[in-house]
Phi, psi and omega in degrees: 000153183247105185252348181229136177232168172232146181215077186261002181293150169286154183305316182297326179295319179294312182298319180291319182293322186260358184052049183220163180234141174287134175292322178234080186298332182291346180275346183280135177220121177301139180224128177294324179226122170258111186266111181291341180282353171247160181287106186234152177259148177232143173289134179221158169244124183263166178292343182270323190251008179310132006261031181279140178265130178237190176232146177221148174285130181284120183123099187296131172247154181297153175306135177064019177299142188227034177228187187280152176299315181302315183300318183286316182291334174288336179276315180206129184277120180241028176295321179242145174231124179279112184290347178268001181277121181272003186234042178288143182294117184296328180295329181273311191269338175042236182257017187298322181294332180265328191241341185228068177267154181213173172242128181258123188263122178217181168224019174183157172215177188232138176233175178226150178226138180275118181229118179051043175082003180234147177272129176247129179277138178238139174266126185247131186201171174270166176299143182064011176056040179291151177289152175213172186240130171263132177296140181212179173228158182216158172227159175250123182272180191298330181273004177096348180289150175266144172233151186219163174225136175278147182265137175239155179220168181292135182277147179244193183297331182293346182258004188292339180283345179269120180299124184204119180288330182274180182252012183238164178218154172295144177277099186253125184251154174267167186306320186294345181257358184298313185296320179296316181296324183269000182289112183290348177279349179257139173262171183303321181299331179285345185254002182301321179295317177299317182298323184278331190241009183298151177294142180254146171281156169267104182271152169258152177218145181220134177289148179227158174279140181302326185289350173295333176300330187275351179230090188292337178293312177296316184296321179297323178294324180293311185286352175255011182245145174267359183259054186300320192289346175262356186250348181207162178282128182262128178282149180268138177284000000 
């Protein structure tokens, strides 16, 4: 499961890369670590407002939900949604996969690899830490706020270079597929071919020490540096 993301880009870098504008630019704040186990916001582009950038609370809540985020996430974790799962709870997901798709904007995520009996965390990103979009779904709760879940799918051989203890990967799309993913005239069944055959990015990955999570100032310096090997201990494969 993917519980931590990074979003260290400057606002202008995101807008320029995606040819989009934030509706409320003053709300954006670069974060070295976005912790999904806490109530956190993510920049998203919805199928309704493309190409406008909005914000959503990470962790999907049901449409018109009227209770606390904590209460719901303690009951069932909706940070990630497996798009290959044929038994998703209809009360939670309703029509979101068909009618409320979005793109979640980040510039890194984290995986783990088992090495000599220990799990090592890896930071995964593009060259120059450019922003990219993870496919997602969203709902609007009773107070008008958006909530979202990032979509994961089964990883294949093309993902084998990224250290990952699990069998899933975030569904990451390239620019040429954004309009199709956000097209409200298409249902999920119409997008299955895109999900299976979409172009993949070549990601870089670097192992990190867990205690870097506890010092976001140091960690922010690491994820914005290309000189990883002098800044942290590298685990051996």
